[in-house]
Amino acid sequence: MLTMPHKDPEARKAYERAYRARKRLENPEAVRATDRAKAKRWYDRDPEKARRLAREFYAAHRVERQALARDWRAANPERVADIERRHRTKAREAAAGRPEPTTCEVCGSDNRGRRMIFDHHHSCCAPKKGGARRVPGCSKCFRGWLCNDCNLVLGHGRDDPALLRKLADYLEANARGNNV
């Protein structure tokens, strides 16, 4: 005797899988949106249970999940770099206590459309003898947000105010109009 698909649970599941596969081929974005909404409703019903199940699944499939993540990182280096940059920027903005501006705090340049640089006291984050190095960008050593050019000037001047003053004096003494 032939049973109707909706009467037999296994047949119903097979039919739904085939239906979803067809729909996914026809309109993958709509299926993805539907799946996300369904997952969100499920999570919102019992978030603690969802977190517990996710932890259990990860514990049971840890090696496979790590291999998948490693393969994805190897196949998507640009996306990995972008994600790491965003997380690093968020951490540095938190350490600075203010968001990254769009212009340099010294010269006002927009850094030619690039991101501003998190300037910090290098002695604070320098490697300690026999100890671990602190992560550059801690809240103790933050000085400001600079463009690349201003950051290079500070670096080449070895962060020495006296040297930078001497360079400024030199430039003023040898301005185009003064050396004729």
PDB file of C-alpha atoms in Angstrom, residues 11-170:
ATOM      1  CA  ALA A  11       8.896  10.398   3.426  1.00  0.00           C
ATOM      2  CA  ARG A  12       7.848  13.876   4.555  1.00  0.00           C
ATOM      3  CA  LYS A  13      11.430  14.728   5.580  1.00  0.00           C
ATOM      4  CA  ALA A  14      12.778  13.455   2.251  1.00  0.00           C
ATOM      5  CA  TYR A  15      10.181  15.502   0.371  1.00  0.00           C
ATOM      6  CA  GLU A  16      11.024  18.654   2.379  1.00  0.00           C
ATOM      7  CA  ARG A  17      14.759  18.173   1.753  1.00  0.00           C
ATOM      8  CA  ALA A  18      14.174  17.839  -1.985  1.00  0.00           C
ATOM      9  CA  TYR A  19      11.824  20.845  -1.969  1.00  0.00           C
ATOM     10  CA  ARG A  20      14.360  23.018  -0.102  1.00  0.00           C
ATOM     11  CA  ALA A  21      17.152  21.932  -2.459  1.00  0.00           C
ATOM     12  CA  ARG A  22      15.011  22.957  -5.463  1.00  0.00           C
ATOM     13  CA  LYS A  23      14.140  26.298  -3.867  1.00  0.00           C
ATOM     14  CA  ARG A  24      17.775  26.915  -2.890  1.00  0.00           C
ATOM     15  CA  LEU A  25      18.792  26.528  -6.545  1.00  0.00           C
ATOM     16  CA  GLU A  26      15.986  28.840  -7.698  1.00  0.00           C
ATOM     17  CA  ASN A  27      16.514  31.633  -5.164  1.00  0.00           C
ATOM     18  CA  PRO A  28      19.367  31.070  -2.697  1.00  0.00           C
ATOM     19  CA  GLU A  29      19.067  34.512  -1.054  1.00  0.00           C
ATOM     20  CA  ALA A  30      15.407  34.007  -0.158  1.00  0.00           C
ATOM     21  CA  VAL A  31      16.131  30.565   1.308  1.00  0.00           C
ATOM     22  CA  ARG A  32      19.074  31.967   3.287  1.00  0.00           C
ATOM     23  CA  ALA A  33      16.860  34.744   4.691  1.00  0.00           C
ATOM     24  CA  THR A  34      14.162  32.221   5.624  1.00  0.00           C
ATOM     25  CA  ASP A  35      16.736  29.957   7.288  1.00  0.00           C
ATOM     26  CA  ARG A  36      18.161  32.878   9.292  1.00  0.00           C
ATOM     27  CA  ALA A  37      14.711  33.969  10.459  1.00  0.00           C
ATOM     28  CA  LYS A  38      13.834  30.406  11.465  1.00  0.00           C
ATOM     29  CA  ALA A  39      17.127  29.999  13.358  1.00  0.00           C
ATOM     30  CA  LYS A  40      16.597  33.333  15.136  1.00  0.00           C
ATOM     31  CA  ARG A  41      13.076  32.339  16.238  1.00  0.00           C
ATOM     32  CA  TRP A  42      14.421  29.002  17.518  1.00  0.00           C
ATOM     33  CA  TYR A  43      17.280  30.728  19.387  1.00  0.00           C
ATOM     34  CA  ASP A  44      14.966  33.388  20.866  1.00  0.00           C
ATOM     35  CA  ARG A  45      12.631  30.733  22.293  1.00  0.00           C
ATOM     36  CA  ASP A  46      15.368  29.310  24.570  1.00  0.00           C
ATOM     37  CA  PRO A  47      18.770  31.012  24.218  1.00  0.00           C
ATOM     38  CA  GLU A  48      20.309  29.035  27.081  1.00  0.00           C
ATOM     39  CA  LYS A  49      19.395  25.735  25.435  1.00  0.00           C
ATOM     40  CA  ALA A  50      20.725  26.968  22.089  1.00  0.00           C
ATOM     41  CA  ARG A  51      24.065  27.932  23.653  1.00  0.00           C
ATOM     42  CA  ARG A  52      24.272  24.604  25.496  1.00  0.00           C
ATOM     43  CA  LEU A  53      23.576  22.633  22.305  1.00  0.00           C
ATOM     44  CA  ALA A  54      26.128  24.681  20.372  1.00  0.00           C
ATOM     45  CA  ARG A  55      28.775  23.990  23.034  1.00  0.00           C
ATOM     46  CA  GLU A  56      27.955  20.270  23.001  1.00  0.00           C
ATOM     47  CA  PHE A  57      28.077  20.123  19.198  1.00  0.00           C
ATOM     48  CA  TYR A  58      31.424  21.926  19.107  1.00  0.00           C
ATOM     49  CA  ALA A  59      32.844  19.630  21.802  1.00  0.00           C
ATOM     50  CA  ALA A  60      31.717  16.553  19.853  1.00  0.00           C
ATOM     51  CA  HIS A  61      33.027  17.850  16.499  1.00  0.00           C
ATOM     52  CA  ARG A  62      35.930  20.021  17.619  1.00  0.00           C
ATOM     53  CA  VAL A  63      38.610  18.590  15.330  1.00  0.00           C
ATOM     54  CA  GLU A  64      36.382  18.740  12.233  1.00  0.00           C
ATOM     55  CA  ARG A  65      35.265  22.307  13.008  1.00  0.00           C
ATOM     56  CA  GLN A  66      38.851  23.450  13.524  1.00  0.00           C
ATOM     57  CA  ALA A  67      39.893  21.833  10.230  1.00  0.00           C
ATOM     58  CA  LEU A  68      37.017  23.576   8.421  1.00  0.00           C
ATOM     59  CA  ALA A  69      37.974  26.918   9.974  1.00  0.00           C
ATOM     60  CA  ARG A  70      41.642  26.410   9.054  1.00  0.00           C
ATOM     61  CA  ASP A  71      40.685  25.556   5.448  1.00  0.00           C
ATOM     62  CA  TRP A  72      38.385  28.592   5.225  1.00  0.00           C
ATOM     63  CA  ARG A  73      41.122  30.906   6.542  1.00  0.00           C
ATOM     64  CA  ALA A  74      43.584  29.493   3.995  1.00  0.00           C
ATOM     65  CA  ALA A  75      41.060  29.980   1.160  1.00  0.00           C
ATOM     66  CA  ASN A  76      39.998  33.510   2.236  1.00  0.00           C
ATOM     67  CA  PRO A  77      43.101  35.440   3.368  1.00  0.00           C
ATOM     68  CA  GLU A  78      41.642  38.830   2.374  1.00  0.00           C
ATOM     69  CA  ARG A  79      38.492  38.303   4.432  1.00  0.00           C
ATOM     70  CA  VAL A  80      40.536  37.036   7.385  1.00  0.00           C
ATOM     71  CA  ALA A  81      42.727  40.151   7.228  1.00  0.00           C
ATOM     72  CA  ASP A  82      39.628  42.376   7.069  1.00  0.00           C
ATOM     73  CA  ILE A  83      38.021  40.671  10.074  1.00  0.00           C
ATOM     74  CA  GLU A  84      41.246  40.895  12.084  1.00  0.00           C
ATOM     75  CA  ARG A  85      41.653  44.584  11.178  1.00  0.00           C
ATOM     76  CA  ARG A  86      38.082  45.353  12.305  1.00  0.00           C
ATOM     77  CA  HIS A  87      38.580  43.554  15.625  1.00  0.00           C
ATOM     78  CA  ARG A  88      41.950  45.261  16.161  1.00  0.00           C
ATOM     79  CA  THR A  89      40.375  48.666  15.410  1.00  0.00           C
ATOM     80  CA  LYS A  90      37.524  48.034  17.854  1.00  0.00           C
ATOM     81  CA  ALA A  91      39.991  47.021  20.573  1.00  0.00           C
ATOM     82  CA  ARG A  92      42.136  50.081  19.927  1.00  0.00           C
ATOM     83  CA  GLU A  93      39.119  52.406  19.908  1.00  0.00           C
ATOM     84  CA  ALA A  94      38.111  50.943  23.260  1.00  0.00           C
ATOM     85  CA  ALA A  95      41.649  51.471  24.588  1.00  0.00           C
ATOM     86  CA  ALA A  96      41.707  55.037  23.265  1.00  0.00           C
ATOM     87  CA  GLY A  97      38.349  55.810  24.808  1.00  0.00           C
ATOM     88  CA  ARG A  98      37.172  57.422  21.580  1.00  0.00           C
ATOM     89  CA  PRO A  99      36.462  56.310  18.006  1.00  0.00           C
ATOM     90  CA  GLU A 100      38.999  56.564  15.225  1.00  0.00           C
ATOM     91  CA  PRO A 101      38.619  60.000  13.565  1.00  0.00           C
ATOM     92  CA  THR A 102      38.636  60.591   9.821  1.00  0.00           C
ATOM     93  CA  THR A 103      41.441  63.178  10.021  1.00  0.00           C
ATOM     94  CA  CYS A 104      44.897  63.284  11.607  1.00  0.00           C
ATOM     95  CA  GLU A 105      45.014  64.937  15.035  1.00  0.00           C
ATOM     96  CA  VAL A 106      48.311  66.692  14.162  1.00  0.00           C
ATOM     97  CA  CYS A 107      48.050  67.943  10.578  1.00  0.00           C
ATOM     98  CA  GLY A 108      44.353  67.461   9.774  1.00  0.00           C
ATOM     99  CA  SER A 109      45.078  65.269   6.733  1.00  0.00           C
ATOM    100  CA  ASP A 110      42.578  62.588   5.741  1.00  0.00           C
ATOM    101  CA  ASN A 111      45.509  60.139   5.254  1.00  0.00           C
ATOM    102  CA  ARG A 112      44.600  59.836   1.551  1.00  0.00           C
ATOM    103  CA  GLY A 113      41.482  57.856   2.423  1.00  0.00           C
ATOM    104  CA  ARG A 114      43.325  55.263   4.510  1.00  0.00           C
ATOM    105  CA  ARG A 115      42.728  54.455   8.141  1.00  0.00           C
ATOM    106  CA  MET A 116      44.342  56.539  10.875  1.00  0.00           C
ATOM    107  CA  ILE A 117      47.179  55.022  12.882  1.00  0.00           C
ATOM    108  CA  PHE A 118      46.896  54.335  16.619  1.00  0.00           C
ATOM    109  CA  ASP A 119      49.897  56.225  18.030  1.00  0.00           C
ATOM    110  CA  HIS A 120      51.269  55.003  21.349  1.00  0.00           C
ATOM    111  CA  HIS A 121      54.365  55.302  23.534  1.00  0.00           C
ATOM    112  CA  HIS A 122      56.635  52.589  22.219  1.00  0.00           C
ATOM    113  CA  SER A 123      58.519  52.267  25.500  1.00  0.00           C
ATOM    114  CA  CYS A 124      55.302  51.151  27.190  1.00  0.00           C
ATOM    115  CA  CYS A 125      54.745  48.217  24.849  1.00  0.00           C
ATOM    116  CA  ALA A 126      58.418  47.343  24.252  1.00  0.00           C
ATOM    117  CA  PRO A 127      59.487  43.772  24.956  1.00  0.00           C
ATOM    118  CA  LYS A 128      60.613  43.270  28.541  1.00  0.00           C
ATOM    119  CA  LYS A 129      63.783  41.330  29.308  1.00  0.00           C
ATOM    120  CA  GLY A 130      62.795  37.702  29.613  1.00  0.00           C
ATOM    121  CA  GLY A 131      59.127  38.676  29.775  1.00  0.00           C
ATOM    122  CA  ALA A 132      56.186  38.685  27.466  1.00  0.00           C
ATOM    123  CA  ARG A 133      55.583  41.627  25.184  1.00  0.00           C
ATOM    124  CA  ARG A 134      52.499  43.725  25.845  1.00  0.00           C
ATOM    125  CA  VAL A 135      50.045  44.111  23.021  1.00  0.00           C
ATOM    126  CA  PRO A 136      50.637  47.461  21.246  1.00  0.00           C
ATOM    127  CA  GLY A 137      47.698  49.739  21.774  1.00  0.00           C
ATOM    128  CA  CYS A 138      46.994  49.528  25.458  1.00  0.00           C
ATOM    129  CA  SER A 139      45.057  52.331  27.115  1.00  0.00           C
ATOM    130  CA  LYS A 140      48.118  53.343  29.186  1.00  0.00           C
ATOM    131  CA  CYS A 141      50.246  54.332  26.207  1.00  0.00           C
ATOM    132  CA  PHE A 142      47.730  55.813  23.718  1.00  0.00           C
ATOM    133  CA  ARG A 143      48.726  59.268  22.437  1.00  0.00           C
ATOM    134  CA  GLY A 144      46.412  59.956  19.503  1.00  0.00           C
ATOM    135  CA  TRP A 145      45.265  59.104  15.986  1.00  0.00           C
ATOM    136  CA  LEU A 146      47.778  60.073  13.280  1.00  0.00           C
ATOM    137  CA  CYS A 147      48.080  59.913   9.511  1.00  0.00           C
ATOM    138  CA  ASN A 148      50.856  57.786   8.055  1.00  0.00           C
ATOM    139  CA  ASP A 149      53.130  60.772   7.351  1.00  0.00           C
ATOM    140  CA  CYS A 150      52.942  62.186  10.896  1.00  0.00           C
ATOM    141  CA  ASN A 151      53.468  58.714  12.335  1.00  0.00           C
ATOM    142  CA  LEU A 152      56.588  58.255  10.172  1.00  0.00           C
ATOM    143  CA  VAL A 153      57.973  61.642  11.285  1.00  0.00           C
ATOM    144  CA  LEU A 154      57.584  60.598  14.925  1.00  0.00           C
ATOM    145  CA  GLY A 155      59.149  57.217  14.251  1.00  0.00           C
ATOM    146  CA  HIS A 156      62.132  58.588  12.348  1.00  0.00           C
ATOM    147  CA  GLY A 157      62.540  61.218  15.063  1.00  0.00           C
ATOM    148  CA  ARG A 158      62.698  58.346  17.583  1.00  0.00           C
ATOM    149  CA  ASP A 159      59.862  59.956  19.567  1.00  0.00           C
ATOM    150  CA  ASP A 160      62.403  62.476  20.869  1.00  0.00           C
ATOM    151  CA  PRO A 161      60.865  65.963  21.338  1.00  0.00           C
ATOM    152  CA  ALA A 162      64.316  67.609  21.488  1.00  0.00           C
ATOM    153  CA  LEU A 163      65.331  66.097  18.143  1.00  0.00           C
ATOM    154  CA  LEU A 164      62.034  67.100  16.551  1.00  0.00           C
ATOM    155  CA  ARG A 165      62.452  70.680  17.887  1.00  0.00           C
ATOM    156  CA  LYS A 166      65.973  70.810  16.379  1.00  0.00           C
ATOM    157  CA  LEU A 167      64.525  69.662  13.054  1.00  0.00           C
ATOM    158  CA  ALA A 168      61.843  72.377  13.251  1.00  0.00           C
ATOM    159  CA  ASP A 169      64.531  74.999  14.054  1.00  0.00           C
ATOM    160  CA  TYR A 170      66.603  73.717  11.140  1.00  0.00           C
TER     161      TYR A 170
END
